PDB file of C-alpha atoms in Angstrom:
ATOM      1  CA  LYS A 309    -127.762 115.659-164.273  1.00  0.00           C
ATOM      2  CA  ALA A 310    -126.207 119.030-163.445  1.00  0.00           C
ATOM      3  CA  GLY A 311    -128.482 121.336-161.046  1.00  0.00           C
ATOM      4  CA  VAL A 312    -129.637 125.387-160.963  1.00  0.00           C
ATOM      5  CA  THR A 313    -126.387 127.158-162.461  1.00  0.00           C
ATOM      6  CA  GLN A 314    -126.467 130.945-161.232  1.00  0.00           C
ATOM      7  CA  THR A 315    -123.915 133.665-161.892  1.00  0.00           C
ATOM      8  CA  PRO A 316    -122.082 135.283-160.236  1.00  0.00           C
ATOM      9  CA  ARG A 317    -122.541 134.609-156.821  1.00  0.00           C
ATOM     10  CA  TYR A 318    -121.284 137.472-155.189  1.00  0.00           C
ATOM     11  CA  LEU A 319    -121.631 140.934-156.749  1.00  0.00           C
ATOM     12  CA  ILE A 320    -120.971 144.544-155.194  1.00  0.00           C
ATOM     13  CA  LYS A 321    -122.725 147.881-156.830  1.00  0.00           C
ATOM     14  CA  THR A 322    -122.874 151.131-155.946  1.00  0.00           C
ATOM     15  CA  ARG A 323    -126.050 153.003-155.824  1.00  0.00           C
ATOM     16  CA  GLY A 324    -127.286 154.105-159.051  1.00  0.00           C
ATOM     17  CA  GLN A 325    -125.772 151.192-160.822  1.00  0.00           C
ATOM     18  CA  GLN A 326    -127.556 148.753-162.937  1.00  0.00           C
ATOM     19  CA  VAL A 327    -126.918 144.688-162.911  1.00  0.00           C
ATOM     20  CA  THR A 328    -127.714 141.517-165.059  1.00  0.00           C
ATOM     21  CA  LEU A 329    -127.541 138.313-163.219  1.00  0.00           C
ATOM     22  CA  SER A 330    -127.557 135.299-164.953  1.00  0.00           C
ATOM     23  CA  CYS A 331    -129.898 131.935-164.466  1.00  0.00           C
ATOM     24  CA  SER A 332    -128.892 128.696-166.433  1.00  0.00           C
ATOM     25  CA  PRO A 333    -131.905 126.048-165.695  1.00  0.00           C
ATOM     26  CA  ILE A 334    -131.922 122.189-165.871  1.00  0.00           C
ATOM     27  CA  SER A 335    -131.601 120.827-168.730  1.00  0.00           C
ATOM     28  CA  GLY A 336    -135.113 120.192-170.824  1.00  0.00           C
ATOM     29  CA  HIS A 337    -136.458 122.603-168.009  1.00  0.00           C
ATOM     30  CA  ARG A 338    -138.322 125.387-169.790  1.00  0.00           C
ATOM     31  CA  SER A 339    -139.974 127.528-167.069  1.00  0.00           C
ATOM     32  CA  VAL A 340    -137.747 130.147-165.185  1.00  0.00           C
ATOM     33  CA  SER A 341    -138.824 131.567-162.018  1.00  0.00           C
ATOM     34  CA  TRP A 342    -137.025 134.623-159.844  1.00  0.00           C
ATOM     35  CA  TYR A 343    -137.090 135.430-156.157  1.00  0.00           C
ATOM     36  CA  GLN A 344    -135.687 138.126-154.233  1.00  0.00           C
ATOM     37  CA  GLN A 345    -134.882 136.695-150.677  1.00  0.00           C
ATOM     38  CA  THR A 346    -134.414 139.674-147.767  1.00  0.00           C
ATOM     39  CA  PRO A 347    -134.187 138.665-144.151  1.00  0.00           C
ATOM     40  CA  GLY A 348    -137.109 141.138-142.742  1.00  0.00           C
ATOM     41  CA  GLN A 349    -139.521 139.994-146.364  1.00  0.00           C
ATOM     42  CA  GLY A 350    -138.245 136.574-146.776  1.00  0.00           C
ATOM     43  CA  LEU A 351    -138.670 135.004-150.594  1.00  0.00           C
ATOM     44  CA  GLN A 352    -140.624 137.220-152.810  1.00  0.00           C
ATOM     45  CA  PHE A 353    -141.668 136.737-156.600  1.00  0.00           C
ATOM     46  CA  LEU A 354    -140.121 138.935-159.184  1.00  0.00           C
ATOM     47  CA  PHE A 355    -141.542 136.843-161.900  1.00  0.00           C
ATOM     48  CA  GLU A 356    -142.058 133.754-164.732  1.00  0.00           C
ATOM     49  CA  TYR A 357    -140.801 133.191-168.165  1.00  0.00           C
ATOM     50  CA  PHE A 358    -141.624 130.576-170.118  1.00  0.00           C
ATOM     51  CA  SER A 359    -141.162 130.098-174.056  1.00  0.00           C
ATOM     52  CA  GLU A 360    -139.274 133.408-174.191  1.00  0.00           C
ATOM     53  CA  THR A 361    -142.216 135.747-172.773  1.00  0.00           C
ATOM     54  CA  GLN A 362    -142.679 136.716-168.782  1.00  0.00           C
ATOM     55  CA  ARG A 363    -146.005 134.957-167.860  1.00  0.00           C
ATOM     56  CA  ASN A 364    -145.892 135.946-164.279  1.00  0.00           C
ATOM     57  CA  LYS A 365    -144.948 139.004-162.288  1.00  0.00           C
ATOM     58  CA  GLY A 366    -144.809 139.912-158.978  1.00  0.00           C
ATOM     59  CA  ASN A 367    -144.805 143.425-156.656  1.00  0.00           C
ATOM     60  CA  PHE A 368    -141.720 144.746-157.619  1.00  0.00           C
ATOM     61  CA  PRO A 369    -141.118 148.004-159.419  1.00  0.00           C
ATOM     62  CA  GLY A 370    -140.239 148.361-163.471  1.00  0.00           C
ATOM     63  CA  ARG A 371    -136.711 148.747-162.395  1.00  0.00           C
ATOM     64  CA  PHE A 372    -136.622 145.032-162.378  1.00  0.00           C
ATOM     65  CA  SER A 373    -136.506 143.329-165.632  1.00  0.00           C
ATOM     66  CA  GLY A 374    -136.136 139.763-166.854  1.00  0.00           C
ATOM     67  CA  ARG A 375    -135.948 138.163-169.920  1.00  0.00           C
ATOM     68  CA  GLN A 376    -135.392 134.454-171.339  1.00  0.00           C
ATOM     69  CA  PHE A 377    -134.132 133.099-174.342  1.00  0.00           C
ATOM     70  CA  SER A 378    -134.218 130.456-176.641  1.00  0.00           C
ATOM     71  CA  ASN A 379    -131.886 127.655-174.667  1.00  0.00           C
ATOM     72  CA  SER A 380    -134.238 128.855-171.680  1.00  0.00           C
ATOM     73  CA  ARG A 381    -131.332 130.600-169.963  1.00  0.00           C
ATOM     74  CA  SER A 382    -132.554 133.569-168.364  1.00  0.00           C
ATOM     75  CA  GLU A 383    -131.097 137.086-167.158  1.00  0.00           C
ATOM     76  CA  MET A 384    -132.609 139.521-164.805  1.00  0.00           C
ATOM     77  CA  ASN A 385    -131.770 142.750-164.573  1.00  0.00           C
ATOM     78  CA  VAL A 386    -131.953 145.575-161.688  1.00  0.00           C
ATOM     79  CA  SER A 387    -131.335 149.378-163.107  1.00  0.00           C
ATOM     80  CA  THR A 388    -131.003 152.459-161.086  1.00  0.00           C
ATOM     81  CA  LEU A 389    -129.747 150.498-157.900  1.00  0.00           C
ATOM     82  CA  GLU A 390    -131.166 151.288-154.099  1.00  0.00           C
ATOM     83  CA  LEU A 391    -129.145 150.251-150.771  1.00  0.00           C
ATOM     84  CA  GLY A 392    -132.942 148.367-150.343  1.00  0.00           C
ATOM     85  CA  ASP A 393    -131.946 146.217-153.293  1.00  0.00           C
ATOM     86  CA  SER A 394    -129.282 144.320-151.856  1.00  0.00           C
ATOM     87  CA  ALA A 395    -130.760 140.820-151.407  1.00  0.00           C
ATOM     88  CA  LEU A 396    -130.105 136.933-152.075  1.00  0.00           C
ATOM     89  CA  TYR A 397    -131.773 136.606-155.762  1.00  0.00           C
ATOM     90  CA  LEU A 398    -132.774 133.062-156.326  1.00  0.00           C
ATOM     91  CA  CYS A 399    -133.859 131.824-160.257  1.00  0.00           C
ATOM     92  CA  ALA A 400    -135.673 128.291-159.787  1.00  0.00           C
ATOM     93  CA  SER A 401    -136.538 126.084-162.637  1.00  0.00           C
ATOM     94  CA  SER A 402    -139.577 123.585-163.355  1.00  0.00           C
ATOM     95  CA  LEU A 403    -139.960 121.393-166.199  1.00  0.00           C
ATOM     96  CA  ASP A 404    -143.246 123.339-167.464  1.00  0.00           C
ATOM     97  CA  ARG A 405    -145.051 126.522-166.862  1.00  0.00           C
ATOM     98  CA  GLY A 406    -146.094 126.478-163.116  1.00  0.00           C
ATOM     99  CA  ALA A 407    -144.535 126.459-159.761  1.00  0.00           C
ATOM    100  CA  THR A 408    -144.727 122.663-159.299  1.00  0.00           C
ATOM    101  CA  GLU A 409    -141.553 121.142-158.286  1.00  0.00           C
ATOM    102  CA  ALA A 410    -138.850 123.876-158.556  1.00  0.00           C
ATOM    103  CA  PHE A 411    -135.355 123.509-158.141  1.00  0.00           C
ATOM    104  CA  PHE A 412    -133.578 126.475-156.888  1.00  0.00           C
ATOM    105  CA  GLY A 413    -129.954 127.466-158.096  1.00  0.00           C
ATOM    106  CA  GLN A 414    -127.696 128.450-155.110  1.00  0.00           C
ATOM    107  CA  GLY A 415    -128.555 132.688-155.871  1.00  0.00           C
ATOM    108  CA  THR A 416    -126.438 135.804-156.417  1.00  0.00           C
ATOM    109  CA  ARG A 417    -125.828 137.527-153.169  1.00  0.00           C
ATOM    110  CA  LEU A 418    -126.054 141.461-154.694  1.00  0.00           C
ATOM    111  CA  THR A 419    -124.691 143.772-151.741  1.00  0.00           C
ATOM    112  CA  VAL A 420    -125.017 147.556-152.765  1.00  0.00           C
ATOM    113  CA  VAL A 421    -123.239 150.236-151.306  1.00  0.00           C
TER     114      VAL A 421
ATOM    115  CA  GLY B 742    -154.316 137.461-152.805  1.00  0.00           C
ATOM    116  CA  GLU B 743    -152.429 134.409-151.228  1.00  0.00           C
ATOM    117  CA  ASN B 744    -150.972 134.677-147.584  1.00  0.00           C
ATOM    118  CA  VAL B 745    -149.265 132.009-145.750  1.00  0.00           C
ATOM    119  CA  GLU B 746    -148.104 131.990-141.714  1.00  0.00           C
ATOM    120  CA  GLN B 747    -145.934 129.364-140.684  1.00  0.00           C
ATOM    121  CA  HIS B 748    -145.242 128.590-137.255  1.00  0.00           C
ATOM    122  CA  PRO B 749    -142.871 128.496-135.347  1.00  0.00           C
ATOM    123  CA  SER B 750    -140.291 130.714-135.990  1.00  0.00           C
ATOM    124  CA  THR B 751    -137.648 128.501-134.278  1.00  0.00           C
ATOM    125  CA  LEU B 752    -137.910 125.117-133.290  1.00  0.00           C
ATOM    126  CA  SER B 753    -135.097 123.075-131.254  1.00  0.00           C
ATOM    127  CA  VAL B 754    -135.563 119.450-130.712  1.00  0.00           C
ATOM    128  CA  GLN B 755    -133.282 116.851-129.537  1.00  0.00           C
ATOM    129  CA  GLU B 756    -131.654 114.475-131.827  1.00  0.00           C
ATOM    130  CA  GLY B 757    -134.543 111.651-132.228  1.00  0.00           C
ATOM    131  CA  ASP B 758    -136.886 113.487-131.175  1.00  0.00           C
ATOM    132  CA  SER B 759    -139.654 114.624-133.924  1.00  0.00           C
ATOM    133  CA  ALA B 760    -140.029 118.170-135.375  1.00  0.00           C
ATOM    134  CA  VAL B 761    -143.752 119.691-136.851  1.00  0.00           C
ATOM    135  CA  ILE B 762    -144.178 122.992-138.455  1.00  0.00           C
ATOM    136  CA  LYS B 763    -147.538 124.549-139.631  1.00  0.00           C
ATOM    137  CA  CYS B 764    -148.874 126.202-142.398  1.00  0.00           C
ATOM    138  CA  THR B 765    -151.951 128.369-142.993  1.00  0.00           C
ATOM    139  CA  TYR B 766    -152.922 129.659-146.201  1.00  0.00           C
ATOM    140  CA  SER B 767    -155.526 132.308-147.223  1.00  0.00           C
ATOM    141  CA  ASP B 768    -156.399 131.301-150.608  1.00  0.00           C
ATOM    142  CA  SER B 769    -158.731 128.141-150.877  1.00  0.00           C
ATOM    143  CA  ALA B 770    -158.068 127.901-154.809  1.00  0.00           C
ATOM    144  CA  SER B 771    -154.014 126.958-153.975  1.00  0.00           C
ATOM    145  CA  ASN B 772    -153.819 123.357-154.924  1.00  0.00           C
ATOM    146  CA  TYR B 773    -149.737 122.968-154.419  1.00  0.00           C
ATOM    147  CA  PHE B 774    -147.970 122.558-151.370  1.00  0.00           C
ATOM    148  CA  PRO B 775    -144.348 122.617-151.526  1.00  0.00           C
ATOM    149  CA  TRP B 776    -141.862 122.299-148.368  1.00  0.00           C
ATOM    150  CA  TYR B 777    -138.031 123.524-148.869  1.00  0.00           C
ATOM    151  CA  LYS B 778    -135.096 123.223-146.451  1.00  0.00           C
ATOM    152  CA  GLN B 779    -132.535 126.190-146.909  1.00  0.00           C
ATOM    153  CA  GLU B 780    -128.807 125.268-145.897  1.00  0.00           C
ATOM    154  CA  LEU B 781    -126.357 128.329-144.775  1.00  0.00           C
ATOM    155  CA  GLY B 782    -124.995 129.799-148.314  1.00  0.00           C
ATOM    156  CA  LYS B 783    -127.472 127.565-150.231  1.00  0.00           C
ATOM    157  CA  GLY B 784    -130.590 128.146-152.611  1.00  0.00           C
ATOM    158  CA  PRO B 785    -134.331 126.839-150.999  1.00  0.00           C
ATOM    159  CA  GLN B 786    -134.017 122.669-151.920  1.00  0.00           C
ATOM    160  CA  LEU B 787    -137.462 120.891-152.602  1.00  0.00           C
ATOM    161  CA  ILE B 788    -137.547 118.246-149.974  1.00  0.00           C
ATOM    162  CA  ILE B 789    -141.463 117.378-150.264  1.00  0.00           C
ATOM    163  CA  ASP B 790    -144.533 118.684-151.943  1.00  0.00           C
ATOM    164  CA  ILE B 791    -148.119 117.868-151.761  1.00  0.00           C
ATOM    165  CA  ARG B 792    -151.286 118.285-154.022  1.00  0.00           C
ATOM    166  CA  SER B 793    -154.818 119.329-153.058  1.00  0.00           C
ATOM    167  CA  ASN B 794    -155.847 116.286-153.777  1.00  0.00           C
ATOM    168  CA  VAL B 795    -153.636 114.238-151.361  1.00  0.00           C
ATOM    169  CA  GLY B 796    -154.703 114.583-147.416  1.00  0.00           C
ATOM    170  CA  GLU B 797    -150.882 113.258-146.691  1.00  0.00           C
ATOM    171  CA  LYS B 798    -147.209 111.976-148.371  1.00  0.00           C
ATOM    172  CA  LYS B 799    -144.344 110.357-146.849  1.00  0.00           C
ATOM    173  CA  ASP B 800    -140.801 110.126-148.205  1.00  0.00           C
ATOM    174  CA  GLN B 801    -138.914 108.066-145.356  1.00  0.00           C
ATOM    175  CA  ARG B 802    -138.596 110.066-142.359  1.00  0.00           C
ATOM    176  CA  ILE B 803    -140.365 113.555-143.729  1.00  0.00           C
ATOM    177  CA  ALA B 804    -143.999 113.404-144.059  1.00  0.00           C
ATOM    178  CA  VAL B 805    -146.518 116.731-145.292  1.00  0.00           C
ATOM    179  CA  THR B 806    -150.750 116.591-144.208  1.00  0.00           C
ATOM    180  CA  LEU B 807    -152.948 118.501-145.700  1.00  0.00           C
ATOM    181  CA  ASN B 808    -156.402 119.924-144.328  1.00  0.00           C
ATOM    182  CA  LYS B 809    -158.140 121.922-147.235  1.00  0.00           C
ATOM    183  CA  THR B 810    -161.284 122.553-144.806  1.00  0.00           C
ATOM    184  CA  ALA B 811    -158.865 124.223-141.975  1.00  0.00           C
ATOM    185  CA  LYS B 812    -156.723 125.519-145.407  1.00  0.00           C
ATOM    186  CA  HIS B 813    -153.530 124.513-143.498  1.00  0.00           C
ATOM    187  CA  PHE B 814    -150.763 122.198-143.580  1.00  0.00           C
ATOM    188  CA  SER B 815    -147.782 120.693-141.492  1.00  0.00           C
ATOM    189  CA  LEU B 816    -144.569 119.225-142.017  1.00  0.00           C
ATOM    190  CA  HIS B 817    -143.351 116.498-139.935  1.00  0.00           C
ATOM    191  CA  ILE B 818    -139.485 115.162-139.467  1.00  0.00           C
ATOM    192  CA  THR B 819    -139.392 112.110-137.678  1.00  0.00           C
ATOM    193  CA  GLU B 820    -136.193 111.033-135.675  1.00  0.00           C
ATOM    194  CA  THR B 821    -134.035 114.210-136.234  1.00  0.00           C
ATOM    195  CA  GLN B 822    -130.888 114.754-136.536  1.00  0.00           C
ATOM    196  CA  PRO B 823    -127.997 117.156-136.466  1.00  0.00           C
ATOM    197  CA  GLU B 824    -127.929 117.639-140.495  1.00  0.00           C
ATOM    198  CA  ASP B 825    -131.769 118.350-140.285  1.00  0.00           C
ATOM    199  CA  SER B 826    -130.643 121.600-139.183  1.00  0.00           C
ATOM    200  CA  ALA B 827    -131.528 124.107-141.105  1.00  0.00           C
ATOM    201  CA  VAL B 828    -134.261 127.084-142.133  1.00  0.00           C
ATOM    202  CA  TYR B 829    -138.008 125.351-143.459  1.00  0.00           C
ATOM    203  CA  PHE B 830    -139.857 127.088-146.306  1.00  0.00           C
ATOM    204  CA  CYS B 831    -143.547 125.980-146.637  1.00  0.00           C
ATOM    205  CA  ALA B 832    -144.984 127.769-149.941  1.00  0.00           C
ATOM    206  CA  ALA B 833    -148.723 127.690-151.343  1.00  0.00           C
ATOM    207  CA  SER B 834    -149.298 128.202-155.304  1.00  0.00           C
ATOM    208  CA  LEU B 835    -152.063 127.795-157.913  1.00  0.00           C
ATOM    209  CA  ARG B 836    -150.576 125.256-160.449  1.00  0.00           C
ATOM    210  CA  SER B 837    -151.484 127.533-163.303  1.00  0.00           C
ATOM    211  CA  GLN B 838    -149.548 130.054-161.540  1.00  0.00           C
ATOM    212  CA  GLY B 839    -145.787 130.077-161.971  1.00  0.00           C
ATOM    213  CA  ASN B 840    -144.983 131.449-158.282  1.00  0.00           C
ATOM    214  CA  LEU B 841    -144.927 130.353-154.886  1.00  0.00           C
ATOM    215  CA  ILE B 842    -146.337 132.313-151.742  1.00  0.00           C
ATOM    216  CA  PHE B 843    -143.719 131.572-149.256  1.00  0.00           C
ATOM    217  CA  GLY B 844    -144.001 131.766-145.128  1.00  0.00           C
ATOM    218  CA  LYS B 845    -141.899 133.723-143.414  1.00  0.00           C
ATOM    219  CA  GLY B 846    -139.560 130.420-142.488  1.00  0.00           C
ATOM    220  CA  THR B 847    -138.613 128.068-139.384  1.00  0.00           C
ATOM    221  CA  LYS B 848    -134.884 127.903-138.166  1.00  0.00           C
ATOM    222  CA  LEU B 849    -135.317 123.849-136.891  1.00  0.00           C
ATOM    223  CA  SER B 850    -131.556 123.408-134.234  1.00  0.00           C
ATOM    224  CA  VAL B 851    -131.425 119.493-133.725  1.00  0.00           C
ATOM    225  CA  LYS B 852    -129.062 119.033-130.813  1.00  0.00           C
ATOM    226  CA  PRO B 853    -126.795 116.075-130.115  1.00  0.00           C
TER     227      PRO B 853
END
């Protein structure tokens, strides 16, 4: 059974640009959550999507947004990139709503220059 | 909101010894506590979890204990091997919520 797939693996963007990251959850999983990982702040929750609806949101500015499609695949978008947005962005999928048995992808390493 | 503290931040053991990592949480309503292992260049891997209606859970060399009264939970790894070297994260959540609150991580080094 395939795991969580995140694309691309690496990205370099310039300040002010926007970026879209993609996540394909484990087949049959309907919940997708996104996390930001940095050396200083650790793993921080961005948002959770279930049935194409955002169910929960972390404490991030409105420049961070996401969506989920009918096949449960999810994308997150960051607009007007700042240097501080450089991080590993992780996607986790769960069978159902809630954070139980959440399986993570390998992440997208975003560098903002 | 929930806050999770994790100790120690680094841990070095000899191969074959046991390793213990401890976490405390602040929200007594939290009822799900997973542990993740993250190797360099990879995403976190779920290694064991425990729900609030259980005090202890074992899976081969790994065990987790939960003390709801004291609001702390611990990861125990016995007979450590070099491949156990990684960063370990504890987390807490309300099962009805979609977000995990993570500790800051423990870098475990197992010396052969």
